[in-house]
mmCIF file of C-alpha atoms and ligand atoms in Angstrom:
data_model
loop_
_atom_site.group_PDB
_atom_site.id
_atom_site.type_symbol
_atom_site.label_atom_id
_atom_site.label_comp_id
_atom_site.label_asym_id
_atom_site.label_seq_id
_atom_site.Cartn_x
_atom_site.Cartn_y
_atom_site.Cartn_z
ATOM 1 C CA MET O 2 136.524 79.769 129.687
ATOM 2 C CA GLU O 3 135.466 80.589 133.681
ATOM 3 C CA VAL O 4 136.175 83.481 135.270
ATOM 4 C CA GLU O 5 135.831 83.984 138.676
ATOM 5 C CA GLY O 6 136.881 87.278 140.143
ATOM 6 C CA THR O 7 135.638 90.370 141.346
ATOM 7 C CA VAL O 8 133.456 93.107 139.365
ATOM 8 C CA ARG O 9 134.840 96.745 139.858
ATOM 9 C CA ARG O 10 133.010 99.931 138.583
ATOM 10 C CA SER O 11 135.815 101.146 135.865
ATOM 11 C CA GLU O 12 135.508 105.253 134.226
ATOM 12 C CA LYS O 13 137.574 103.824 131.312
ATOM 13 C CA ALA O 14 135.618 100.514 130.678
ATOM 14 C CA ARG O 15 133.176 100.697 127.399
ATOM 15 C CA ARG O 16 130.957 99.019 129.529
ATOM 16 C CA GLY O 17 130.973 101.324 133.000
ATOM 17 C CA VAL O 18 132.490 97.821 134.826
ATOM 18 C CA GLU O 19 135.629 95.501 135.016
ATOM 19 C CA LEU O 20 136.227 91.951 135.924
ATOM 20 C CA HIS O 21 139.038 91.170 138.136
ATOM 21 C CA PRO O 22 139.996 87.985 137.611
ATOM 22 C CA SER O 23 140.970 85.752 140.809
ATOM 23 C CA ARG O 24 140.879 82.334 138.939
ATOM 24 C CA VAL O 25 140.987 81.496 134.660
ATOM 25 C CA ALA O 26 139.696 77.901 133.619
ATOM 26 C CA VAL O 27 139.676 76.890 129.746
ATOM 27 C CA LEU O 28 136.350 74.791 129.816
ATOM 28 C CA SER O 29 137.480 74.243 125.466
ATOM 29 C CA ARG O 30 139.899 74.872 123.812
ATOM 30 C CA ALA O 31 139.870 76.355 119.890
ATOM 31 C CA GLU O 32 141.842 75.658 117.212
ATOM 32 C CA VAL O 33 143.879 78.298 115.424
ATOM 33 C CA PRO O 34 143.634 80.076 113.169
ATOM 34 C CA LEU O 35 139.626 80.868 113.339
ATOM 35 C CA PRO O 36 138.420 80.956 109.903
ATOM 36 C CA LEU O 37 136.306 83.691 111.224
ATOM 37 C CA GLY O 38 137.282 86.498 113.370
ATOM 38 C CA VAL O 39 135.217 86.652 116.028
ATOM 39 C CA VAL O 40 135.813 90.383 117.250
ATOM 40 C CA ASP O 41 137.271 91.816 114.172
ATOM 41 C CA LYS O 42 135.732 95.204 113.111
ATOM 42 C CA VAL O 43 136.420 94.614 109.330
ATOM 43 C CA GLY O 44 133.471 92.971 107.748
ATOM 44 C CA ALA O 45 133.697 89.339 106.576
ATOM 45 C CA GLU O 46 131.776 88.837 103.220
ATOM 46 C CA LEU O 47 128.244 87.363 104.340
ATOM 47 C CA ASP O 48 129.460 83.929 102.058
ATOM 48 C CA THR O 49 132.190 83.412 104.436
ATOM 49 C CA ARG O 50 130.205 84.734 107.541
ATOM 50 C CA LEU O 51 127.364 81.597 106.538
ATOM 51 C CA ASN O 52 129.768 79.489 105.717
ATOM 52 C CA HIS O 53 130.796 79.442 109.296
ATOM 53 C CA ARG O 54 127.907 80.401 110.720
ATOM 54 C CA VAL O 55 128.531 79.261 113.993
ATOM 55 C CA LEU O 56 131.493 81.394 114.830
ATOM 56 C CA ASP O 57 129.280 84.280 113.227
ATOM 57 C CA LEU O 58 126.173 83.700 115.029
ATOM 58 C CA ARG O 59 128.518 84.477 118.332
ATOM 59 C CA LYS O 60 129.308 88.195 117.778
ATOM 60 C CA PRO O 61 126.870 90.586 119.175
ATOM 61 C CA GLU O 62 125.390 92.602 116.434
ATOM 62 C CA VAL O 63 124.430 89.297 114.667
ATOM 63 C CA ARG O 64 123.479 87.572 118.095
ATOM 64 C CA ALA O 65 121.355 90.839 118.647
ATOM 65 C CA ILE O 66 119.350 90.410 115.500
ATOM 66 C CA PHE O 67 117.652 86.554 116.815
ATOM 67 C CA GLU O 68 116.716 88.631 120.293
ATOM 68 C CA LEU O 69 114.508 90.981 117.975
ATOM 69 C CA ARG O 70 113.426 87.774 116.225
ATOM 70 C CA THR O 71 112.811 85.946 119.665
ATOM 71 C CA SER O 72 110.910 89.101 121.348
ATOM 72 C CA LEU O 73 108.792 89.770 117.699
ATOM 73 C CA LEU O 74 107.563 85.872 117.571
ATOM 74 C CA ALA O 75 107.023 86.122 121.343
ATOM 75 C CA GLY O 76 105.203 89.887 120.993
ATOM 76 C CA PHE O 77 102.795 88.105 118.039
ATOM 77 C CA ARG O 78 102.449 84.620 119.899
ATOM 78 C CA SER O 79 100.441 86.774 122.649
ATOM 79 C CA ALA O 80 98.452 89.483 120.590
ATOM 80 C CA PHE O 81 97.094 85.773 118.992
ATOM 81 C CA ARG O 82 96.638 84.488 121.952
ATOM 82 C CA LYS O 83 94.677 87.259 123.809
ATOM 83 C CA ARG O 84 92.039 87.483 120.689
ATOM 84 C CA GLY O 85 91.339 83.308 121.072
ATOM 85 C CA PHE O 86 93.449 82.145 118.311
ATOM 86 C CA PHE O 87 94.694 78.636 118.837
ATOM 87 C CA GLU O 88 98.400 77.539 117.825
ATOM 88 C CA VAL O 89 98.343 74.812 115.403
ATOM 89 C CA GLU O 90 100.850 72.714 113.466
ATOM 90 C CA THR O 91 99.793 71.065 109.860
ATOM 91 C CA PRO O 92 101.631 68.780 107.996
ATOM 92 C CA LYS O 93 105.081 69.833 105.893
ATOM 93 C CA ILE O 94 104.659 66.694 103.713
ATOM 94 C CA LEU O 95 101.925 66.795 101.581
ATOM 95 C CA ARG O 96 100.585 65.415 98.410
ATOM 96 C CA GLN O 97 99.507 68.655 96.557
ATOM 97 C CA GLY O 98 101.232 72.031 96.823
ATOM 98 C CA ALA O 99 98.689 75.406 97.189
ATOM 99 C CA GLU O 100 100.675 78.156 95.653
ATOM 100 C CA GLY O 101 101.404 77.297 92.276
ATOM 101 C CA GLY O 102 103.630 73.734 90.522
ATOM 102 C CA ALA O 103 106.430 76.007 89.862
ATOM 103 C CA THR O 104 107.795 76.243 93.491
ATOM 104 C CA LEU O 105 107.385 72.679 94.812
ATOM 105 C CA PHE O 106 109.586 70.098 96.751
ATOM 106 C CA ALA O 107 109.265 66.943 95.044
ATOM 107 C CA VAL O 108 110.283 63.975 98.113
ATOM 108 C CA ASP O 109 110.136 60.678 97.771
ATOM 109 C CA TYR O 110 107.993 59.589 100.001
ATOM 110 C CA PHE O 111 107.773 55.488 100.156
ATOM 111 C CA GLU O 112 106.225 54.613 96.669
ATOM 112 C CA ARG O 113 104.711 57.213 96.288
ATOM 113 C CA ARG O 114 105.356 61.117 95.404
ATOM 114 C CA ALA O 115 105.666 63.767 97.630
ATOM 115 C CA TYR O 116 105.701 67.864 98.304
ATOM 116 C CA LEU O 117 107.552 69.881 100.814
ATOM 117 C CA ALA O 118 104.966 72.402 102.069
ATOM 118 C CA GLN O 119 104.966 75.573 100.628
ATOM 119 C CA SER O 120 102.376 76.875 103.050
ATOM 120 C CA PRO O 121 100.028 75.528 105.469
ATOM 121 C CA GLN O 122 97.245 77.660 103.541
ATOM 122 C CA LEU O 123 94.438 74.617 102.898
ATOM 123 C CA TYR O 124 95.483 72.853 106.439
ATOM 124 C CA LYS O 125 94.467 76.369 108.244
ATOM 125 C CA GLN O 126 91.157 76.841 105.607
ATOM 126 C CA MET O 127 90.429 73.034 106.874
ATOM 127 C CA LEU O 128 90.813 74.429 110.253
ATOM 128 C CA ILE O 129 88.033 76.648 109.873
ATOM 129 C CA GLY O 130 86.261 73.683 108.751
ATOM 130 C CA GLY O 131 86.953 72.208 111.660
ATOM 131 C CA GLY O 132 85.531 74.358 113.947
ATOM 132 C CA PHE O 133 87.954 76.524 115.314
ATOM 133 C CA GLU O 134 87.311 80.148 114.615
ATOM 134 C CA ARG O 135 90.823 81.469 114.692
ATOM 135 C CA VAL O 136 94.043 79.368 113.831
ATOM 136 C CA PHE O 137 97.717 80.672 113.618
ATOM 137 C CA GLU O 138 100.779 78.958 113.048
ATOM 138 C CA ILE O 139 104.367 79.708 113.039
ATOM 139 C CA ALA O 140 106.189 77.082 110.793
ATOM 140 C CA PRO O 141 108.921 76.386 107.884
ATOM 141 C CA ALA O 142 107.603 76.870 104.230
ATOM 142 C CA PHE O 143 109.739 75.422 101.002
ATOM 143 C CA ARG O 144 109.719 76.840 97.994
ATOM 144 C CA ALA O 145 111.805 75.594 95.414
ATOM 145 C CA GLU O 146 112.681 79.075 94.749
ATOM 146 C CA PRO O 147 115.365 79.370 91.704
ATOM 147 C CA SER O 148 116.488 83.325 91.683
ATOM 148 C CA ASP O 149 119.126 83.993 93.954
ATOM 149 C CA THR O 150 118.016 87.277 95.830
ATOM 150 C CA VAL O 151 118.103 89.130 98.830
ATOM 151 C CA ARG O 152 114.571 88.667 99.512
ATOM 152 C CA HIS O 153 113.966 85.325 98.875
ATOM 153 C CA LEU O 154 114.435 81.827 100.656
ATOM 154 C CA THR O 155 114.212 78.038 99.722
ATOM 155 C CA GLU O 156 113.216 77.435 103.391
ATOM 156 C CA PHE O 157 111.603 80.327 105.763
ATOM 157 C CA SER O 158 109.741 80.725 108.439
ATOM 158 C CA SER O 159 105.781 81.528 107.440
ATOM 159 C CA LEU O 160 103.609 83.528 110.326
ATOM 160 C CA ASP O 161 100.073 82.680 109.033
ATOM 161 C CA ALA O 162 96.313 83.341 110.255
ATOM 162 C CA GLU O 163 92.776 82.002 109.394
ATOM 163 C CA VAL O 164 90.120 83.469 110.680
ATOM 164 C CA GLY O 165 86.344 82.108 110.402
ATOM 165 C CA TYR O 166 82.853 84.538 109.807
ATOM 166 C CA VAL O 167 84.261 86.775 107.965
ATOM 167 C CA ASP O 168 83.388 88.410 104.762
ATOM 168 C CA ASP O 169 84.578 91.717 104.938
ATOM 169 C CA ALA O 170 88.358 91.906 104.253
ATOM 170 C CA GLU O 171 88.549 95.255 105.828
ATOM 171 C CA ASP O 172 87.837 93.098 108.792
ATOM 172 C CA LEU O 173 91.002 91.656 108.247
ATOM 173 C CA ARG O 174 93.010 94.468 107.798
ATOM 174 C CA ARG O 175 91.715 96.102 110.687
ATOM 175 C CA LEU O 176 93.153 92.729 112.653
ATOM 176 C CA ILE O 177 96.230 92.738 110.858
ATOM 177 C CA GLU O 178 97.119 96.298 112.031
ATOM 178 C CA GLU O 179 96.472 95.723 115.516
ATOM 179 C CA LEU O 180 98.331 92.600 115.732
ATOM 180 C CA VAL O 181 101.019 94.155 113.741
ATOM 181 C CA SER O 182 101.090 97.345 116.178
ATOM 182 C CA GLU O 183 100.723 95.384 119.312
ATOM 183 C CA ALA O 184 103.494 93.495 118.546
ATOM 184 C CA LEU O 185 105.848 96.122 117.606
ATOM 185 C CA ASP O 186 105.110 97.910 120.659
ATOM 186 C CA GLU O 187 105.982 94.382 122.992
ATOM 187 C CA THR O 188 109.301 94.063 120.883
ATOM 188 C CA ARG O 189 110.672 97.470 120.928
ATOM 189 C CA ARG O 190 109.635 97.596 125.263
ATOM 190 C CA GLU O 191 111.761 94.302 125.875
ATOM 191 C CA LEU O 192 114.130 95.245 123.231
ATOM 192 C CA THR O 193 114.798 98.904 124.988
ATOM 193 C CA GLU O 194 115.260 96.895 128.305
ATOM 194 C CA ARG O 195 117.923 95.014 126.990
ATOM 195 C CA GLU O 196 119.745 97.593 125.565
ATOM 196 C CA ASN O 197 119.421 95.790 121.912
ATOM 197 C CA PRO O 198 121.166 97.891 119.309
ATOM 198 C CA PHE O 199 117.662 97.196 116.918
ATOM 199 C CA ALA O 200 115.418 98.955 119.800
ATOM 200 C CA SER O 201 115.509 102.395 118.058
ATOM 201 C CA ARG O 202 114.672 100.810 114.760
ATOM 202 C CA ILE O 203 111.228 99.231 115.516
ATOM 203 C CA PRO O 204 109.091 102.387 114.588
ATOM 204 C CA ALA O 205 106.197 103.380 117.312
ATOM 205 C CA THR O 206 102.875 102.435 114.530
ATOM 206 C CA THR O 207 100.486 104.609 113.593
ATOM 207 C CA LEU O 208 97.076 103.343 113.224
ATOM 208 C CA PRO O 209 94.825 102.944 110.416
ATOM 209 C CA PHE O 210 97.979 101.962 107.940
ATOM 210 C CA PRO O 211 97.167 103.413 104.687
ATOM 211 C CA ARG O 212 95.185 101.605 101.934
ATOM 212 C CA ILE O 213 96.255 101.789 98.234
ATOM 213 C CA SER O 214 94.504 99.996 95.447
ATOM 214 C CA PHE O 215 96.582 97.872 93.022
ATOM 215 C CA ALA O 216 94.589 100.446 90.500
ATOM 216 C CA GLN O 217 96.128 103.341 92.325
ATOM 217 C CA CYS O 218 99.801 101.479 92.130
ATOM 218 C CA GLU O 219 98.949 101.211 88.524
ATOM 219 C CA GLU O 220 98.804 104.455 87.648
ATOM 220 C CA TRP O 221 101.948 105.188 89.604
ATOM 221 C CA LEU O 222 103.799 103.048 88.239
ATOM 222 C CA GLY O 223 102.489 103.844 84.327
ATOM 223 C CA ARG O 224 100.766 101.066 83.605
ATOM 224 C CA PRO O 225 97.155 101.879 84.105
ATOM 225 C CA GLY O 226 94.804 98.418 84.142
ATOM 226 C CA ALA O 227 97.862 96.110 83.143
ATOM 227 C CA GLU O 228 96.853 93.755 85.515
ATOM 228 C CA GLN O 229 100.596 92.731 85.680
ATOM 229 C CA ASP O 230 102.087 91.641 89.410
ATOM 230 C CA LEU O 231 104.420 93.769 90.880
ATOM 231 C CA GLY O 232 108.264 92.981 90.645
ATOM 232 C CA THR O 233 110.469 93.833 93.056
ATOM 233 C CA GLU O 234 111.452 97.064 91.443
ATOM 234 C CA ASP O 235 107.689 97.867 91.095
ATOM 235 C CA GLU O 236 107.175 97.493 94.517
ATOM 236 C CA LYS O 237 110.246 100.174 95.344
ATOM 237 C CA THR O 238 108.575 102.518 93.187
ATOM 238 C CA VAL O 239 105.486 101.934 94.780
ATOM 239 C CA GLY O 240 107.128 102.028 98.268
ATOM 240 C CA GLU O 241 108.705 105.419 98.112
ATOM 241 C CA ARG O 242 105.172 107.106 96.341
ATOM 242 C CA ALA O 243 103.399 105.479 99.299
ATOM 243 C CA VAL O 244 105.664 106.498 102.374
ATOM 244 C CA ALA O 245 106.190 109.641 100.471
ATOM 245 C CA GLU O 246 102.403 110.392 100.533
ATOM 246 C CA HIS O 247 101.143 108.824 103.793
ATOM 247 C CA GLY O 248 104.337 109.043 105.579
ATOM 248 C CA ASN O 249 103.556 105.772 107.009
ATOM 249 C CA PRO O 250 106.146 102.624 106.497
ATOM 250 C CA PHE O 251 103.764 100.337 106.694
ATOM 251 C CA TYR O 252 100.849 100.156 104.010
ATOM 252 C CA PHE O 253 98.271 97.855 102.665
ATOM 253 C CA LEU O 254 97.762 97.305 98.819
ATOM 254 C CA THR O 255 94.572 96.004 98.275
ATOM 255 C CA ASP O 256 92.157 94.931 95.682
ATOM 256 C CA PHE O 257 94.252 92.650 93.676
ATOM 257 C CA PRO O 258 93.146 91.178 90.189
ATOM 258 C CA THR O 259 91.730 87.698 89.717
ATOM 259 C CA ALA O 260 94.575 88.401 85.953
ATOM 260 C CA VAL O 261 97.269 88.376 88.781
ATOM 261 C CA LYS O 262 95.742 86.075 91.236
ATOM 262 C CA ALA O 263 94.723 83.445 88.359
ATOM 263 C CA HIS O 264 96.803 80.300 90.369
ATOM 264 C CA THR O 265 95.746 81.493 93.651
ATOM 265 C CA PHE O 266 92.993 79.012 93.287
ATOM 266 C CA TYR O 267 91.199 79.656 97.138
ATOM 267 C CA ALA O 268 91.306 83.544 96.675
ATOM 268 C CA LYS O 269 87.552 84.623 95.989
ATOM 269 C CA ARG O 270 86.660 86.503 93.578
ATOM 270 C CA LYS O 271 84.173 89.695 94.458
ATOM 271 C CA ASP O 272 80.093 88.913 93.697
ATOM 272 C CA ASP O 273 79.802 92.414 92.383
ATOM 273 C CA ASP O 274 83.350 92.546 90.164
ATOM 274 C CA PRO O 275 85.355 88.878 89.595
ATOM 275 C CA ARG O 276 88.146 91.020 87.717
ATOM 276 C CA LEU O 277 88.547 91.224 91.164
ATOM 277 C CA THR O 278 89.614 89.568 94.300
ATOM 278 C CA GLY O 279 89.834 91.088 97.820
ATOM 279 C CA TYR O 280 93.368 90.019 98.327
ATOM 280 C CA PHE O 281 95.697 91.925 99.571
ATOM 281 C CA ASP O 282 99.604 93.039 100.612
ATOM 282 C CA LEU O 283 101.066 94.865 103.697
ATOM 283 C CA ASP O 284 104.527 96.231 102.413
ATOM 284 C CA TYR O 285 106.866 98.193 105.012
ATOM 285 C CA ARG O 286 108.915 100.945 103.059
ATOM 286 C CA GLY O 287 108.962 99.123 99.355
ATOM 287 C CA VAL O 288 108.812 95.161 100.280
ATOM 288 C CA GLU O 289 106.255 92.811 100.556
ATOM 289 C CA ILE O 290 105.662 91.137 104.475
ATOM 290 C CA LEU O 291 102.380 89.852 104.294
ATOM 291 C CA SER O 292 99.665 88.982 102.013
ATOM 292 C CA GLY O 293 96.163 87.960 102.645
ATOM 293 C CA GLY O 294 92.491 88.173 101.961
ATOM 294 C CA LEU O 295 89.050 85.853 101.940
ATOM 295 C CA ARG O 296 88.745 82.841 100.565
ATOM 296 C CA GLU O 297 86.512 81.301 98.406
ATOM 297 C CA HIS O 298 84.367 79.062 101.106
ATOM 298 C CA ARG O 299 81.361 78.088 98.289
ATOM 299 C CA LEU O 300 82.015 74.489 96.588
ATOM 300 C CA ASP O 301 80.562 75.413 93.453
ATOM 301 C CA HIS O 302 82.572 78.552 92.694
ATOM 302 C CA LEU O 303 85.516 76.995 94.184
ATOM 303 C CA LEU O 304 85.514 74.051 91.613
ATOM 304 C CA LYS O 305 85.385 77.055 88.931
ATOM 305 C CA ASN O 306 88.447 78.210 89.972
ATOM 306 C CA LEU O 307 90.586 75.216 90.121
ATOM 307 C CA GLU O 308 89.550 74.630 86.707
ATOM 308 C CA ALA O 309 90.434 77.770 85.481
ATOM 309 C CA ALA O 310 93.540 77.612 87.473
ATOM 310 C CA GLY O 311 93.666 74.266 85.169
ATOM 311 C CA LEU O 312 94.047 71.813 88.455
ATOM 312 C CA SER O 313 91.928 68.735 88.643
ATOM 313 C CA PRO O 314 89.947 68.729 91.550
ATOM 314 C CA ASP O 315 91.279 65.175 92.428
ATOM 315 C CA GLY O 316 94.597 66.349 94.029
ATOM 316 C CA PHE O 317 92.544 67.856 96.216
ATOM 317 C CA PRO O 318 90.348 65.294 97.865
ATOM 318 C CA GLY O 319 90.752 66.059 101.551
ATOM 319 C CA TYR O 320 90.593 69.807 101.457
ATOM 320 C CA LEU O 321 87.300 69.849 99.208
ATOM 321 C CA GLU O 322 85.404 67.210 101.670
ATOM 322 C CA ALA O 323 85.913 70.254 104.563
ATOM 323 C CA PHE O 324 83.344 71.959 101.894
ATOM 324 C CA ARG O 325 80.969 69.745 101.451
ATOM 325 C CA TYR O 326 80.279 69.618 105.009
ATOM 326 C CA GLY O 327 79.139 73.638 105.924
ATOM 327 C CA MET O 328 82.047 76.473 105.488
ATOM 328 C CA PRO O 329 81.465 79.544 106.651
ATOM 329 C CA PRO O 330 83.236 82.718 104.667
ATOM 330 C CA HIS O 331 86.597 83.331 105.937
ATOM 331 C CA GLY O 332 89.872 84.952 105.343
ATOM 332 C CA GLY O 333 93.676 85.309 106.623
ATOM 333 C CA TRP O 334 96.750 85.659 105.459
ATOM 334 C CA ALA O 335 101.238 84.840 106.192
ATOM 335 C CA ILE O 336 103.824 87.152 107.064
ATOM 336 C CA GLY O 337 107.296 86.252 105.923
ATOM 337 C CA VAL O 338 108.899 86.141 109.307
ATOM 338 C CA GLU O 339 112.540 86.495 108.311
ATOM 339 C CA ARG O 340 111.152 89.363 105.730
ATOM 340 C CA LEU O 341 110.193 91.412 108.650
ATOM 341 C CA VAL O 342 113.233 90.525 110.801
ATOM 342 C CA TRP O 343 115.287 91.664 107.408
ATOM 343 C CA VAL O 344 113.350 95.615 106.798
ATOM 344 C CA LEU O 345 112.762 96.157 110.741
ATOM 345 C CA ALA O 346 116.981 95.790 111.380
ATOM 346 C CA GLY O 347 117.580 97.041 108.415
ATOM 347 C CA LEU O 348 120.107 94.276 107.117
ATOM 348 C CA SER O 349 121.298 94.004 103.645
ATOM 349 C CA ASN O 350 120.608 90.603 102.737
ATOM 350 C CA ILE O 351 117.500 87.958 104.218
ATOM 351 C CA ARG O 352 119.851 85.463 105.040
ATOM 352 C CA GLU O 353 120.885 87.054 108.262
ATOM 353 C CA ALA O 354 117.460 86.795 109.525
ATOM 354 C CA ARG O 355 117.724 82.862 109.153
ATOM 355 C CA LEU O 356 120.053 81.015 111.531
ATOM 356 C CA PHE O 357 120.722 78.570 108.673
ATOM 357 C CA PRO O 358 119.238 79.991 106.017
ATOM 358 C CA ARG O 359 118.781 77.734 102.735
ATOM 359 C CA ASP O 360 119.104 79.004 99.228
ATOM 360 C CA ARG O 361 119.236 77.532 96.185
ATOM 361 C CA TYR O 362 123.393 77.167 96.397
ATOM 362 C CA ARG O 363 123.613 76.740 100.127
ATOM 363 C CA LEU O 364 123.107 73.321 101.784
ATOM 364 C CA ASP O 365 125.655 73.330 104.362
ATOM 365 C CA PRO O 366 125.621 74.187 107.135
HETATM 366 P P1 LIG H 423 102.600 84.432 99.183
HETATM 367 O O1 LIG H 423 103.034 83.268 98.516
HETATM 368 O O2 LIG H 423 102.516 85.661 99.380
HETATM 369 O O3 LIG H 423 101.614 84.061 99.859
HETATM 370 O O4 LIG H 423 103.595 84.244 100.966
HETATM 371 C C1 LIG H 423 103.271 84.751 101.909
HETATM 372 C C2 LIG H 423 104.771 85.793 102.614
HETATM 373 O O5 LIG H 423 105.641 84.954 102.433
HETATM 374 C C3 LIG H 423 107.016 85.401 102.656
HETATM 375 N N1 LIG H 423 107.282 84.652 101.790
HETATM 376 C C4 LIG H 423 108.815 84.661 101.556
HETATM 377 N N2 LIG H 423 109.725 84.701 102.199
HETATM 378 C C5 LIG H 423 111.182 84.724 102.299
HETATM 379 N N3 LIG H 423 111.509 83.562 100.659
HETATM 380 C C6 LIG H 423 110.398 83.224 100.226
HETATM 381 N N4 LIG H 423 110.910 82.338 98.858
HETATM 382 C C7 LIG H 423 108.793 83.676 100.412
HETATM 383 N N5 LIG H 423 107.906 83.378 99.715
HETATM 384 C C8 LIG H 423 107.316 84.351 100.617
HETATM 385 C C9 LIG H 423 106.502 87.052 101.692
HETATM 386 C C10 LIG H 423 105.254 86.827 101.525
HETATM 387 O O6 LIG H 423 104.234 88.087 101.802
HETATM 388 N N6 LIG H 423 99.238 81.456 100.980
HETATM 389 C C11 LIG H 423 99.384 82.707 101.207
HETATM 390 C C12 LIG H 423 98.482 83.550 102.054
HETATM 391 C C13 LIG H 423 97.717 83.199 102.719
HETATM 392 O O7 LIG H 423 97.211 83.885 101.577
HETATM 393 O O8 LIG H 423 97.471 83.324 103.719
HETATM 394 C C14 LIG H 423 100.956 82.829 100.817
HETATM 395 O O9 LIG H 423 101.355 81.967 100.935
HETATM 396 O O10 LIG H 423 107.039 87.890 103.046
#
């Protein structure tokens, strides 16, 4: 509709003003009945909402999620740029995966088979070899994730970063907490200005974030030394304990054992204790939102890691070449954008944090 009129102050109106129309024109007529009420107070099922996502997006409380997402990404972009990062875009059609074969989507690529990128991992490392000392990328990542959970999508937005000349995981963590804190401050400021209902949910961060070792998590979980990856329930248990003891909703889980990261061939094993990697996660109240660590930059060690992961070097010619002509120590991380939006906004399902989510069963709209 197009409405022309006079705006008048009103005590009764919810926003304090009323529009007194002098001319009303219909720009586009809607079919009736609507499959989904756009002003209803009664909440529709998420599936129904997602089936009619265009109408769903018109609701102010749904729109507010994407205003939050916009501010958050702008906050990260500006924090990265301030620190000299290049914004990059790497290929999403790949010859080989980097995060384990089980979650690869295969694509018919003319006479060959190709795969959708699970992450920009190999390319962001290659760019370090290309002399780009600091890079970041915000782009879709694809995972053939068969499980139907509230925290997994088959297409999500990965906010990746890679940094050269770093040989201490602690340097990466300090950079991450600065970036996260700055991006959240910016987001809170913008959302407050726009009277976005999520503004008050964006926590004022307290630095530094606590560091909790994987070994400590195993003790909390009652299975010391088990070297078993953390499942969703484990993350929740660890989260309750971590927040109770440290009082910070954000905390790092550090020093993941090599046994847990066995398929992560690019992860550096510690020189003084090869049973551990310098790998870490950043969690928010029991939910993993980031993972990262130091990479193996020495070709001979990398080849051994590949072999230990049961992978052939023949699958990675371009990646491995990058290590042959000089590669500095480096490291990086990836944030799941929808994970972060989901936990910050307090949504019940990660699908609500993506405009048109994809999961095992959903390819439409
Ligand atoms: P990882 O596999 O842990 O690490 O993924 C990084 C972050 O991405 C998010 N994420 C997901 N979000 C929604 N749906 C999914 N199916 C999904 N899978 C992962 C999580 C997770 O923390 N290459 C490494 C990162 C690195 O070392 O730089 C990687 O991909 O928030």
